[in-house]
Short mmCIF file of C-alpha atoms and ligand atoms in Angstrom, two decimals:
data_model
loop_
_atom_site.label_atom_id
_atom_site.label_comp_id
_atom_site.label_asym_id
_atom_site.label_seq_id
_atom_site.Cartn_x
_atom_site.Cartn_y
_atom_site.Cartn_z
CA UNK E 1 13.56 -17.29 -19.05
CA UNK E 2 13.04 -14.65 -21.75
CA UNK E 3 10.57 -15.69 -24.39
CA UNK E 4 10.27 -14.06 -27.79
CA UNK E 5 6.68 -12.96 -28.43
CA UNK E 6 5.64 -14.21 -31.82
CA UNK E 7 3.45 -11.42 -33.14
CA UNK E 8 3.88 -9.19 -36.19
CA UNK E 9 5.21 -5.78 -35.20
CA UNK E 10 6.02 -2.66 -37.25
CA UNK E 11 9.45 -0.98 -37.57
CA UNK E 12 11.38 -4.22 -37.05
CA UNK E 13 10.71 -4.06 -33.33
CA UNK E 14 11.26 -7.27 -31.36
CA UNK E 15 9.37 -8.02 -28.19
CA UNK E 16 10.47 -10.42 -25.45
CA UNK E 17 8.92 -11.32 -22.12
CA UNK E 18 10.67 -12.38 -18.93
CA UNK E 19 8.43 -15.04 -17.40
CA UNK E 20 8.90 -14.21 -13.74
CA UNK E 21 5.42 -15.65 -13.25
CA UNK E 22 6.96 -19.11 -13.65
CA UNK E 23 9.38 -18.74 -10.72
CA UNK E 24 7.08 -20.46 -8.21
CA UNK E 25 3.48 -21.74 -8.30
CA UNK E 26 2.27 -19.40 -5.53
CA UNK E 27 5.12 -16.98 -4.76
CA UNK E 28 5.09 -15.79 -8.31
CA UNK E 29 6.73 -12.96 -10.23
CA UNK E 30 7.82 -9.90 -8.32
CA UNK E 31 6.51 -11.43 -5.06
CA UNK E 32 9.27 -14.03 -5.14
CA UNK E 33 11.84 -11.26 -5.55
CA UNK E 34 10.28 -9.02 -2.91
CA UNK E 35 9.97 -11.74 -0.30
CA UNK E 36 13.36 -13.41 -0.77
CA UNK E 37 15.49 -11.17 1.49
CA UNK E 38 12.57 -10.30 3.77
CA UNK E 39 11.99 -13.95 4.63
CA UNK E 40 15.71 -14.39 5.22
CA UNK E 41 15.64 -11.39 7.59
CA UNK E 42 12.54 -12.71 9.39
CA UNK E 43 14.28 -16.07 9.92
CA UNK E 44 17.50 -14.37 11.10
CA UNK E 45 15.47 -12.29 13.57
CA UNK E 46 13.67 -15.44 14.75
CA UNK E 47 10.27 -13.94 13.98
CA UNK E 48 7.40 -16.27 14.75
CA UNK E 49 4.77 -14.46 12.70
CA UNK E 50 4.83 -12.55 9.42
CA UNK E 51 2.22 -9.80 9.39
CA UNK E 52 1.16 -7.99 6.27
CA UNK E 53 -1.67 -6.00 4.68
CA UNK E 54 -3.77 -6.19 1.55
CA UNK E 55 -7.11 -6.16 -0.19
CA UNK E 56 -9.23 -9.28 -0.60
CA UNK E 57 -7.67 -10.19 -3.96
CA UNK E 58 -4.09 -9.26 -3.12
CA UNK E 59 -1.26 -11.16 -4.82
CA UNK E 60 1.00 -10.13 -1.97
CA UNK E 61 -1.31 -11.64 0.67
CA UNK E 62 -1.33 -15.01 -1.09
CA UNK E 63 2.43 -14.98 -1.72
CA UNK E 64 3.13 -14.17 1.94
CA UNK E 65 0.86 -17.02 3.03
CA UNK E 66 2.73 -19.40 0.69
CA UNK E 67 6.14 -18.18 1.87
CA UNK E 68 5.11 -18.61 5.51
CA UNK E 69 4.00 -22.15 4.80
CA UNK E 70 7.20 -22.96 2.92
CA UNK E 71 9.50 -21.58 5.62
CA UNK E 72 7.47 -22.61 8.68
CA UNK E 73 6.53 -19.12 9.90
CA UNK E 74 2.97 -18.25 10.94
CA UNK E 75 1.26 -15.58 8.85
CA UNK E 76 -1.36 -12.97 9.64
CA UNK E 77 -3.06 -10.99 6.88
CA UNK E 78 -4.70 -7.71 7.84
CA UNK E 79 -7.41 -7.31 5.23
CA UNK E 80 -9.10 -4.12 4.03
CA UNK E 81 -12.88 -4.28 4.59
CA UNK E 82 -14.85 -5.87 7.43
CA UNK E 83 -17.73 -6.83 5.16
CA UNK E 84 -16.08 -10.06 3.99
CA UNK E 85 -15.52 -11.43 7.49
CA UNK E 86 -18.22 -14.10 7.10
CA UNK E 87 -17.79 -14.81 3.40
CA UNK E 88 -14.03 -14.74 2.90
CA UNK E 89 -13.88 -18.44 2.08
CA UNK E 90 -15.86 -17.65 -1.10
CA UNK E 91 -12.97 -15.44 -2.18
CA UNK E 92 -10.44 -17.53 -4.17
CA UNK E 93 -7.38 -15.59 -2.93
CA UNK E 94 -8.28 -15.61 0.76
CA UNK E 95 -9.54 -19.18 0.77
CA UNK E 96 -6.23 -20.41 -0.70
CA UNK E 97 -4.23 -18.24 1.72
CA UNK E 98 -6.31 -19.69 4.55
CA UNK E 99 -5.57 -23.25 3.37
CA UNK E 100 -1.89 -22.31 3.55
CA UNK E 101 -2.38 -21.45 7.21
CA UNK E 102 -2.75 -17.67 7.07
CA UNK E 103 -4.95 -16.13 9.74
CA UNK E 104 -6.86 -12.94 9.05
CA UNK E 105 -7.91 -9.77 10.76
CA UNK E 106 -10.55 -7.84 8.83
CA UNK E 107 -10.57 -4.12 9.51
CA UNK E 108 -12.63 -1.19 8.28
CA UNK E 109 -11.36 0.88 5.39
CA UNK E 110 -10.80 3.89 7.65
CA UNK E 111 -8.75 1.81 10.10
CA UNK E 112 -6.86 0.28 7.17
CA UNK E 113 -5.82 3.76 6.02
CA UNK E 114 -3.80 4.03 9.25
CA UNK E 115 -1.77 0.89 8.49
CA UNK E 116 1.55 2.77 8.11
CA UNK E 117 1.03 5.07 11.09
CA UNK E 118 3.52 4.79 13.93
CA UNK E 119 0.84 4.07 16.56
CA UNK E 120 -0.81 1.37 14.45
CA UNK E 121 2.50 -0.44 13.90
CA UNK E 122 3.58 -0.08 17.53
CA UNK E 123 0.27 -1.58 18.67
CA UNK E 124 0.85 -4.58 16.40
CA UNK E 125 4.38 -5.02 17.77
CA UNK E 126 3.03 -5.02 21.33
CA UNK E 127 0.33 -7.52 20.47
CA UNK E 128 2.63 -9.88 18.53
CA UNK E 129 6.06 -9.36 20.01
CA UNK E 130 8.20 -11.58 17.74
CA UNK E 131 6.55 -10.35 14.55
CA UNK E 132 8.05 -9.31 11.22
CA UNK E 133 5.90 -6.68 9.53
CA UNK E 134 5.78 -6.34 5.75
CA UNK E 135 4.09 -3.28 4.26
CA UNK E 136 1.17 -3.46 1.82
CA UNK E 137 2.46 -4.64 -1.57
CA UNK E 138 5.65 -5.83 0.17
CA UNK E 139 7.79 -2.85 -0.86
CA UNK E 140 10.72 -2.00 1.41
CA UNK E 141 14.50 -1.80 1.00
CA UNK E 142 14.96 -5.59 1.12
CA UNK E 143 12.20 -6.05 -1.47
CA UNK E 144 13.98 -3.63 -3.78
CA UNK E 145 17.24 -5.53 -3.24
CA UNK E 146 15.41 -8.69 -4.37
CA UNK E 147 13.96 -6.91 -7.41
CA UNK E 148 17.47 -5.88 -8.42
CA UNK E 149 17.89 -9.57 -9.35
CA UNK E 150 15.11 -9.49 -11.98
CA UNK E 151 17.49 -8.28 -14.70
CA UNK E 152 20.67 -10.18 -15.36
CA UNK E 153 23.72 -9.28 -17.44
CA UNK E 154 22.33 -10.83 -20.61
CA UNK E 155 19.38 -8.40 -20.47
CA UNK E 156 21.64 -5.44 -21.23
CA UNK E 157 20.99 -6.06 -24.94
CA UNK E 158 17.45 -4.65 -24.58
CA UNK E 159 17.04 -0.97 -25.37
CA UNK E 160 13.78 -0.84 -23.38
CA UNK E 161 12.58 -2.68 -20.28
CA UNK E 162 8.88 -2.34 -19.38
CA UNK E 163 7.12 -3.34 -16.19
CA UNK E 164 3.84 -2.66 -14.37
CA UNK E 165 3.90 -0.40 -11.31
CA UNK E 166 1.84 -0.43 -8.12
CA UNK E 167 3.84 0.65 -5.08
CA UNK E 168 7.02 1.27 -7.08
CA UNK E 169 9.28 -1.36 -5.51
CA UNK E 170 9.65 -3.61 -8.53
CA UNK E 171 10.57 -0.89 -10.99
CA UNK E 172 13.00 0.60 -8.46
CA UNK E 173 14.94 -2.67 -8.34
CA UNK E 174 14.89 -2.90 -12.12
CA UNK E 175 16.16 0.68 -12.49
CA UNK E 176 18.96 0.05 -9.99
CA UNK E 177 20.28 -2.94 -11.94
CA UNK E 178 19.70 -1.52 -15.43
CA UNK E 179 22.45 0.01 -17.51
CA UNK E 180 22.18 3.74 -17.99
CA UNK E 181 21.84 3.31 -21.77
CA UNK E 182 18.58 1.36 -21.25
CA UNK E 183 15.23 3.06 -20.91
CA UNK E 184 12.94 1.67 -18.22
CA UNK E 185 9.22 2.36 -18.67
CA UNK E 186 6.80 1.71 -15.81
CA UNK E 187 3.09 1.38 -16.56
CA UNK E 188 1.05 2.55 -13.61
CA UNK E 189 -1.84 0.32 -12.53
CA UNK E 190 -3.23 3.28 -10.57
CA UNK E 191 -4.86 6.54 -11.50
CA UNK E 192 -2.87 9.66 -10.62
CA UNK E 193 0.59 11.10 -11.05
CA UNK E 194 2.23 10.41 -7.71
CA UNK E 195 4.48 7.42 -8.48
CA UNK E 196 7.47 9.40 -9.77
CA UNK E 197 7.93 10.97 -6.32
CA UNK E 198 7.75 7.56 -4.64
CA UNK E 199 10.28 5.96 -6.99
CA UNK E 200 12.71 8.90 -6.72
CA UNK E 201 13.21 7.93 -3.05
CA UNK E 202 14.57 4.50 -4.07
CA UNK E 203 16.68 5.25 -7.16
CA UNK E 204 19.34 7.65 -8.34
CA UNK E 205 19.40 6.89 -12.08
CA UNK E 206 17.39 9.02 -14.50
CA UNK E 207 16.81 6.45 -17.26
CA UNK E 208 13.14 5.83 -16.49
CA UNK E 209 9.66 7.21 -16.92
CA UNK E 210 6.19 6.33 -15.65
CA UNK E 211 3.41 6.04 -18.19
CA UNK E 212 0.05 6.89 -16.59
CA UNK E 213 -2.10 6.32 -19.68
CA UNK E 214 -3.04 2.64 -19.41
CA UNK E 215 -4.73 2.09 -16.04
CA UNK E 216 -8.14 1.51 -17.68
CA UNK E 217 -10.00 3.71 -15.21
CA UNK E 218 -7.97 2.97 -12.09
CA UNK E 219 -6.63 0.24 -9.86
CA UNK E 220 -8.47 -3.06 -10.25
CA UNK E 221 -10.73 -1.78 -13.05
CA UNK E 222 -11.15 -4.41 -15.76
CA UNK E 223 -12.99 -3.32 -18.91
CA UNK E 224 -14.54 -5.46 -21.67
CA UNK E 225 -11.92 -4.09 -24.07
CA UNK E 226 -9.11 -5.25 -21.79
CA UNK E 227 -10.64 -8.72 -21.34
CA UNK E 228 -11.04 -9.14 -25.07
CA UNK E 229 -7.43 -7.97 -25.67
CA UNK E 230 -6.07 -10.42 -23.08
CA UNK E 231 -8.05 -13.35 -24.49
CA UNK E 232 -6.79 -12.58 -28.01
CA UNK E 233 -3.23 -12.14 -26.76
CA UNK E 234 -3.41 -15.52 -25.03
CA UNK E 235 -4.81 -17.28 -28.08
CA UNK E 236 -2.04 -15.82 -30.26
CA UNK E 237 0.90 -16.32 -27.91
CA UNK E 238 -0.17 -18.82 -25.21
CA UNK E 239 1.09 -16.33 -22.64
CA UNK E 240 -1.42 -15.72 -19.81
CA UNK E 241 -1.44 -12.17 -18.44
CA UNK E 242 -3.18 -10.85 -15.33
CA UNK E 243 -5.72 -8.06 -15.90
CA UNK E 244 -4.59 -5.80 -13.03
CA UNK E 245 -0.91 -5.29 -13.75
CA UNK E 246 0.91 -7.11 -16.57
CA UNK E 247 -2.10 -7.17 -18.92
CA UNK E 248 -2.46 -3.39 -18.82
CA UNK E 249 1.28 -2.95 -19.40
CA UNK E 250 1.32 -5.26 -22.43
CA UNK E 251 -1.73 -3.45 -23.87
CA UNK E 252 0.13 -0.17 -23.38
CA UNK E 253 3.37 -1.36 -24.96
CA UNK E 254 1.59 -2.74 -28.04
CA UNK E 255 -0.37 0.50 -28.39
CA UNK E 256 2.81 2.57 -28.09
CA UNK E 257 4.51 0.41 -30.74
CA UNK E 258 1.61 1.10 -33.12
CA UNK E 259 1.97 4.82 -32.37
CA UNK E 260 5.70 4.66 -33.25
CA UNK E 261 6.69 5.65 -29.72
CA UNK E 262 9.60 3.18 -29.65
CA UNK E 263 12.67 3.54 -31.86
CA UNK E 264 12.73 1.36 -34.96
CA UNK E 265 14.83 -1.84 -34.75
CA UNK E 266 14.74 -1.88 -30.97
CA UNK E 267 14.39 -4.83 -28.66
CA UNK E 268 11.90 -4.44 -25.83
CA UNK E 269 11.83 -6.63 -22.73
CA UNK E 270 8.53 -6.95 -20.85
CA UNK E 271 8.61 -8.16 -17.25
CA UNK E 272 5.80 -10.59 -16.45
CA UNK E 273 5.33 -9.93 -12.74
CA UNK E 274 2.84 -12.75 -12.12
CA UNK E 275 -0.50 -12.06 -10.44
CA UNK E 276 -2.30 -14.80 -12.34
CA UNK E 277 -3.94 -16.02 -9.13
CA UNK E 278 -6.18 -12.93 -9.28
CA UNK E 279 -7.90 -14.09 -12.48
CA UNK E 280 -10.31 -16.40 -10.61
CA UNK E 281 -11.56 -13.51 -8.48
CA UNK E 282 -11.90 -11.16 -11.46
CA UNK E 283 -13.82 -13.80 -13.43
CA UNK E 284 -16.13 -14.46 -10.49
CA UNK E 285 -17.05 -10.78 -10.23
CA UNK E 286 -17.51 -10.47 -14.01
CA UNK E 287 -19.71 -13.56 -14.20
CA UNK E 288 -21.95 -12.11 -11.49
CA UNK E 289 -22.39 -9.02 -13.67
CA UNK E 290 -23.04 -11.18 -16.78
CA UNK E 291 -19.82 -10.01 -18.43
CA UNK E 292 -17.29 -11.91 -20.53
CA UNK E 293 -14.44 -13.56 -18.66
CA UNK E 294 -10.77 -14.32 -19.18
CA UNK E 295 -10.73 -17.66 -20.92
CA UNK E 296 -7.48 -19.09 -19.68
CA UNK E 297 -6.26 -20.74 -16.44
C1 LIG J 1 1.43 -9.03 -10.23
C2 LIG J 1 1.96 -7.71 -9.82
N1 LIG J 1 2.65 -7.00 -10.72
C3 LIG J 1 3.13 -5.80 -10.43
C4 LIG J 1 2.95 -5.22 -9.19
C5 LIG J 1 3.50 -3.88 -8.93
O1 LIG J 1 4.67 -3.98 -8.18
P1 LIG J 1 5.11 -2.79 -7.23
O2 LIG J 1 4.06 -2.70 -6.16
O3 LIG J 1 6.42 -3.23 -6.70
O4 LIG J 1 5.16 -1.57 -8.04
C6 LIG J 1 2.25 -5.94 -8.21
C7 LIG J 1 2.05 -5.39 -6.86
O5 LIG J 1 2.88 -5.53 -6.02
C8 LIG J 1 1.74 -7.21 -8.53
O6 LIG J 1 1.04 -7.93 -7.65
#
């Protein structure tokens, strides 16, 4: 599923993209990988409800709802922000998740911050006794095991593998299954320099770095420049990218190529981690502000 990207590049560099976004219509990209062994575990443990956490536009929330529907397990999404309680059906992500049978609990931002605390989790386990709890973003050991299947043997020909980073689970799986001669570059979708410490807990190899330069102002921030880049990229390549994760990574990689930050004659593999469902929500917010939108999907 690697596609060569047909754009002119300097220094005889070749760019390929692994279309993980095409794995499943709703459990797309890294979500498919992260959920695979978790769903198996939930079934083995005879869980009757999958509980997870996310913001109102979360890819992980929608993917969990779709996985629950596909495997016949109830799903509960604990959503950050009480203010959307009465309007959530106007939100494209939550309305689709709801159609797939997910139920929601909307909690305040301060309560949401406690979502990983022992007491918070124990309370959930008491309330829903046969539950299987997935963390925000879906990253845990089984998710990383699933992400180790993103690269296969034939990918060892790439000198560089690039992927977007949020909670660090996806890149950790990729690092674990990479060869030590490859260089793995993660493009952070968040502002700050904390991801290295998170990833170090999941990996032992040293063949990776996190680039913190292409978050466009922080998580979820979508600028006019980014929108215009993504529209142009789509019109040139017919590859749709999401503006929160993969779009920022591809912008970063192309910028780094122009700055000669990759070795000449190298082959670079980009991992398309999905997230295209979020475009509707981003476009809705941009239209409200009278701004240009992503013109695909
Ligand atoms: C589409 C997409 N790409 C990339 C990521 C980042 O993955 P991770 O959180 O495993 O770093 C996410 C978030 O999980 C995502 O939804």
